[in-house]
Coordinates of N, CA, C and O in Angstrom, one line a residue:
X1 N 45.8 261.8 57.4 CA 44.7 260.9 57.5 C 43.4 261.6 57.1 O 42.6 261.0 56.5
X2 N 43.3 262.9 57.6 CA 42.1 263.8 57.3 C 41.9 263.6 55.8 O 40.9 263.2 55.2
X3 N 43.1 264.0 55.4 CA 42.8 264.5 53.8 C 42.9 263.4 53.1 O 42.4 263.5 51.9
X4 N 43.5 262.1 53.4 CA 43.2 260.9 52.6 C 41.5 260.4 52.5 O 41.0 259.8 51.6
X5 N 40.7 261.0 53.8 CA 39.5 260.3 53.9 C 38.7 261.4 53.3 O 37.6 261.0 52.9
X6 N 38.8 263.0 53.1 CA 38.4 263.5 52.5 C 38.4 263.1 50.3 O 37.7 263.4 49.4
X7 N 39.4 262.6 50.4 CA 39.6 262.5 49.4 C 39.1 261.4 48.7 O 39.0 261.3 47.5
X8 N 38.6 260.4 49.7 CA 37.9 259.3 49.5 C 36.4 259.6 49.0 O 35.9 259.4 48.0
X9 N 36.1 260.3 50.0 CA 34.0 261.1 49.8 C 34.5 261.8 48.3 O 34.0 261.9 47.2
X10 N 35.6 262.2 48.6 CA 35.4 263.2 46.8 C 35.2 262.5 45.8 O 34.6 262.9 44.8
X11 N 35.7 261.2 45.8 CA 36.2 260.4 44.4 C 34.4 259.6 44.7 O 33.8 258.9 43.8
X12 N 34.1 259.7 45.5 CA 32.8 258.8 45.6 C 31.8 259.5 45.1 O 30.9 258.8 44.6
X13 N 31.9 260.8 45.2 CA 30.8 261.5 45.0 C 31.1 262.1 43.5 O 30.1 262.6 42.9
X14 N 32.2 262.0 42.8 CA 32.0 262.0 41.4 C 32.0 261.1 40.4 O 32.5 261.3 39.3
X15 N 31.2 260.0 40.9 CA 31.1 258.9 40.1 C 29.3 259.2 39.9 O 28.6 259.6 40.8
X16 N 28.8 258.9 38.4 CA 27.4 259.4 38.2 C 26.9 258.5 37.7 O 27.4 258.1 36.6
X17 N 25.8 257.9 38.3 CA 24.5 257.2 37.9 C 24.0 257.7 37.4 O 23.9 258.9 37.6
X18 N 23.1 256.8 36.0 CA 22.2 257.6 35.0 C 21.5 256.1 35.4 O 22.0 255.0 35.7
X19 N 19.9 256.7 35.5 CA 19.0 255.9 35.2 C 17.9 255.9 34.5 O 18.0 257.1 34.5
X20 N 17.1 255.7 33.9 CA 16.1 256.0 32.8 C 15.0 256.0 34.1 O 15.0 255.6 35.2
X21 N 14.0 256.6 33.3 CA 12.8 257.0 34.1 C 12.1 255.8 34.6 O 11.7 255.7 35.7
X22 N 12.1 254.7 33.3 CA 11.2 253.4 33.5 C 11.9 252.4 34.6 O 11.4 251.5 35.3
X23 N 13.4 252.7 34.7 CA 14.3 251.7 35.7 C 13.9 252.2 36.9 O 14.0 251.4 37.8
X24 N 13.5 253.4 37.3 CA 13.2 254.0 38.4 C 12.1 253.7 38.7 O 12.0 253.5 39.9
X25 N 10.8 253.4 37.9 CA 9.2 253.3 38.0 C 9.0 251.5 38.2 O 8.2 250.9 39.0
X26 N 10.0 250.8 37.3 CA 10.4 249.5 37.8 C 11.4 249.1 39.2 O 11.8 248.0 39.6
X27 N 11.5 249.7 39.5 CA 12.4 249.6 40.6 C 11.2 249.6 42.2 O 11.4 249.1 43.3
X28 N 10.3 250.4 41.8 CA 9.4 250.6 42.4 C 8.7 249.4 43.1 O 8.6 249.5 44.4
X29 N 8.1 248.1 42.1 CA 7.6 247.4 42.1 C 6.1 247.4 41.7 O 5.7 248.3 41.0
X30 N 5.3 246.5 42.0 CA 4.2 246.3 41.3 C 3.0 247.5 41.9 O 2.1 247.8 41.2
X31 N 3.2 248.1 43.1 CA 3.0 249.1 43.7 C 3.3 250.8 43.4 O 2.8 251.8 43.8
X32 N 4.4 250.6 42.5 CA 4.7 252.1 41.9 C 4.2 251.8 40.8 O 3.5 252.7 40.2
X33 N 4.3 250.7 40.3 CA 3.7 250.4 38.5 C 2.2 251.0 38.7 O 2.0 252.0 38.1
X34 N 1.1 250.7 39.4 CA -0.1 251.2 39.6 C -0.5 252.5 39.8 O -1.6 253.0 39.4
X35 N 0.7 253.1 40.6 CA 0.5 254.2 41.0 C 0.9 255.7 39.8 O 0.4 256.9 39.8
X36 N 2.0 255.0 38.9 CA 2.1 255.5 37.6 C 1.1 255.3 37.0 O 0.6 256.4 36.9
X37 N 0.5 254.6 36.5 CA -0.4 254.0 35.6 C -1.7 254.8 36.0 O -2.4 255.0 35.1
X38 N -2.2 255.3 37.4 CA -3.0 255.7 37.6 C -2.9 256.9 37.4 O -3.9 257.6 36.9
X39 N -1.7 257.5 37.7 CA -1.1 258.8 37.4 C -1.2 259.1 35.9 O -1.4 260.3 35.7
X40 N -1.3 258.4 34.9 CA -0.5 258.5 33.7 C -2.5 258.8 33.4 O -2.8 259.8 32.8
X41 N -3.3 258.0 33.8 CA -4.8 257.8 33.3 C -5.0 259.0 33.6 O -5.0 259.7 32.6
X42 N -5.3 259.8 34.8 CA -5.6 260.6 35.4 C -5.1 261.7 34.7 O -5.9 262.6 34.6
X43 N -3.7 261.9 34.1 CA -3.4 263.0 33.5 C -4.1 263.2 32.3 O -4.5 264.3 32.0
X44 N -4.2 261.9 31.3 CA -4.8 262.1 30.1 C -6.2 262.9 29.9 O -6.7 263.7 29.1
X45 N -6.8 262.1 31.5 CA -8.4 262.8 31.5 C -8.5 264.3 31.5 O -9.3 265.0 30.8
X46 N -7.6 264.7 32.4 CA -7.3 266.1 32.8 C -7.6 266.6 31.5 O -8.6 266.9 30.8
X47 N -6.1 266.5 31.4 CA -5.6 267.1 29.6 C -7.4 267.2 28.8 O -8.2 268.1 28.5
X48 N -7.5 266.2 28.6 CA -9.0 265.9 27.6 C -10.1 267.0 28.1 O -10.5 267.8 27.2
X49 N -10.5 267.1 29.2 CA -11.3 268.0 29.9 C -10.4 269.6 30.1 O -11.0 270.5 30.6
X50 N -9.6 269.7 29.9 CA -9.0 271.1 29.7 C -9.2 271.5 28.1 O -9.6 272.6 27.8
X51 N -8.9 270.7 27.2 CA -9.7 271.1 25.6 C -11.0 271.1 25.6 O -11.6 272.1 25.2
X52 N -11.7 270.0 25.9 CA -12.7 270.1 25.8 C -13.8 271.5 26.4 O -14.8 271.8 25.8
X53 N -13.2 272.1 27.7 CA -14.0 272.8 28.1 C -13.2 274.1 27.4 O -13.9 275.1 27.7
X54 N -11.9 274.7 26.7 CA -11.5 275.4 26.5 C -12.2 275.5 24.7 O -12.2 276.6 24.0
X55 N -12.5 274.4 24.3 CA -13.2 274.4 22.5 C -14.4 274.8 23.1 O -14.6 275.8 22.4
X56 N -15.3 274.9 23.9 CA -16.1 275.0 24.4 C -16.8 276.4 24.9 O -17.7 277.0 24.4
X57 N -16.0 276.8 25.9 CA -16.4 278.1 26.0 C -15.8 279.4 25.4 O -16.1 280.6 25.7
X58 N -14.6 278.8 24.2 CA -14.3 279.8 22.4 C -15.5 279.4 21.7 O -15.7 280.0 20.6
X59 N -16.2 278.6 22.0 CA -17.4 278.2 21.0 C -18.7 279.2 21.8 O -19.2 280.2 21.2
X60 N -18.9 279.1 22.5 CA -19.5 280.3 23.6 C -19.5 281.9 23.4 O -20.4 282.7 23.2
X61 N -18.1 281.9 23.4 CA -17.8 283.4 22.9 C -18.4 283.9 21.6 O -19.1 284.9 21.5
X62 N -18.1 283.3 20.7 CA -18.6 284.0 19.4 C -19.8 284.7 19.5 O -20.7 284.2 20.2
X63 N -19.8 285.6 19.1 CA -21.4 286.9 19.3 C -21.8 286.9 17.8 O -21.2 287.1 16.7
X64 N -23.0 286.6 18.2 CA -24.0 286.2 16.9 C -24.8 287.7 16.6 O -25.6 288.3 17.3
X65 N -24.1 288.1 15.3 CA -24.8 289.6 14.6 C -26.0 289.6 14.6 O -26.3 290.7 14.3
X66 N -27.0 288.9 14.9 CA -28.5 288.8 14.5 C -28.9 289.0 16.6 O -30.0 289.4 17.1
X67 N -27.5 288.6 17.2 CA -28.7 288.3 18.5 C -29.2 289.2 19.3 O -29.9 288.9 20.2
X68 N -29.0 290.3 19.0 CA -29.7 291.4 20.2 C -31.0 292.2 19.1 O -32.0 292.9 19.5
X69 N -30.6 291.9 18.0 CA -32.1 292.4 17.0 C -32.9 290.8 17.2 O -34.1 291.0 17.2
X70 N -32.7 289.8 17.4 CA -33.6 288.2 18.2 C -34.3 289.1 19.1 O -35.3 289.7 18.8
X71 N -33.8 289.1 20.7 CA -33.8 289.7 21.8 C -35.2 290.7 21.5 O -36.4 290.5 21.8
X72 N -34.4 291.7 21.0 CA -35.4 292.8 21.0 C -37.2 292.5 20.0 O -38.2 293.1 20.2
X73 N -37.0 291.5 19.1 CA -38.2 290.8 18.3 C -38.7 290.6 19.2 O -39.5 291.4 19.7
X74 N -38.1 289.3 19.9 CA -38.9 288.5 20.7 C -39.4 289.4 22.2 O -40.3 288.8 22.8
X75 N -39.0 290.7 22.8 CA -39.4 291.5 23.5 C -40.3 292.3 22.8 O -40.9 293.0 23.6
X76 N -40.5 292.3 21.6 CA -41.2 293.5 21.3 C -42.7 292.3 21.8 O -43.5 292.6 22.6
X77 N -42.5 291.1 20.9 CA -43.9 290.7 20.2 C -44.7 290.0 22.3 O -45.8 289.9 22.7
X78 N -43.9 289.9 22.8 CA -44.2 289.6 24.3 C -45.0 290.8 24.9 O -46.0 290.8 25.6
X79 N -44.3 292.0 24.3 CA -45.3 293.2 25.3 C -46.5 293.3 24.0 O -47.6 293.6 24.3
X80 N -46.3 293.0 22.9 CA -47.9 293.3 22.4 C -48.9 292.2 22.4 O -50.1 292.4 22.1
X81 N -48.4 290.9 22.9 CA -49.3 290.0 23.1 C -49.7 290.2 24.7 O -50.8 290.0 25.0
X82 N -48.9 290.6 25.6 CA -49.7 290.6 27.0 C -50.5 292.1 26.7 O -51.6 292.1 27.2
X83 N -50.1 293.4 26.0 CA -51.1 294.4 25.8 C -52.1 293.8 25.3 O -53.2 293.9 25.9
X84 N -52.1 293.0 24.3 CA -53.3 292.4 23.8 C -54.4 291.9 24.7 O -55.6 292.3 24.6
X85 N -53.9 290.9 25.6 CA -54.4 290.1 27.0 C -55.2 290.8 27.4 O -54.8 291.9 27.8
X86 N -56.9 290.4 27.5 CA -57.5 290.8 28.7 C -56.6 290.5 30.1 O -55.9 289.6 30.4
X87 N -57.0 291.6 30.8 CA -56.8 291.3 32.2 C -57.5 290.4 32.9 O -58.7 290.4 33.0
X88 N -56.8 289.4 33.4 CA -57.7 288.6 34.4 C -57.8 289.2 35.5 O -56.8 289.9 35.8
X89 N -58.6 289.3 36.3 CA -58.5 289.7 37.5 C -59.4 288.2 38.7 O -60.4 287.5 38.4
X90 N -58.8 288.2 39.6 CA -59.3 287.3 40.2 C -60.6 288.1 41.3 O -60.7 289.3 41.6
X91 N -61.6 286.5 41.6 CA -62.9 287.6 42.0 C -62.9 288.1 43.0 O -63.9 288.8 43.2
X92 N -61.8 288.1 44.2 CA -61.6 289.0 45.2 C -61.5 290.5 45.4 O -61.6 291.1 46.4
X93 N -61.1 290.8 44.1 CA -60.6 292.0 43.3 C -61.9 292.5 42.9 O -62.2 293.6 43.3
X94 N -62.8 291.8 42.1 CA -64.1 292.7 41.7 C -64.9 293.2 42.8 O -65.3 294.4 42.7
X95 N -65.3 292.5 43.7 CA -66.1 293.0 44.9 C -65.9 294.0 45.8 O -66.7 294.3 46.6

């Protein structure tokens, strides 16, 4: 009797269901359909904002040959225009 009913679960358990993804998401009802769909939006945006910010800061990276002789211009002409600058002094200071 044992082994007849063991043998019953065996034969049951090698019988295989195939279902496609959409029979599974339809099976769901109108409540899993939204919940994919929101799923599905939500991934796209991801995706979009992972390129976007990855074209972005490779566009970042590039080191521009000119920019630390910029830098150093624009520091030079800053200390000879404040050398140039009279001193203000405020009139608390003079007395």
């Amino acid at each position: 009797m044992f082994y007849q009913t063991l043998l019953l679960f065996q034969e049951a358990e090698t019988e295989e269901v195939s279902q496609s993804l959409i029979d599974i998401i339809l099976q769901g009802g109108p409540i899993g359909i939204a919940i994919v769909s929101i799923l599905l939006v939500l991934s796209v945006i991801a995706f979009y904002i992972f390129v976007e910010r990855y074209l972005t800061i490779n566009k970042a990276a590039d080191i521009d040959e000119s920019f630390m002789n910029n830098i150093r211009a624009t520091g030079e002409s800053v200390v000879w225009q404040s050398a140039r600058a009279p001193a203000i002094l405020p009139a608390a200071t003079l007395a």
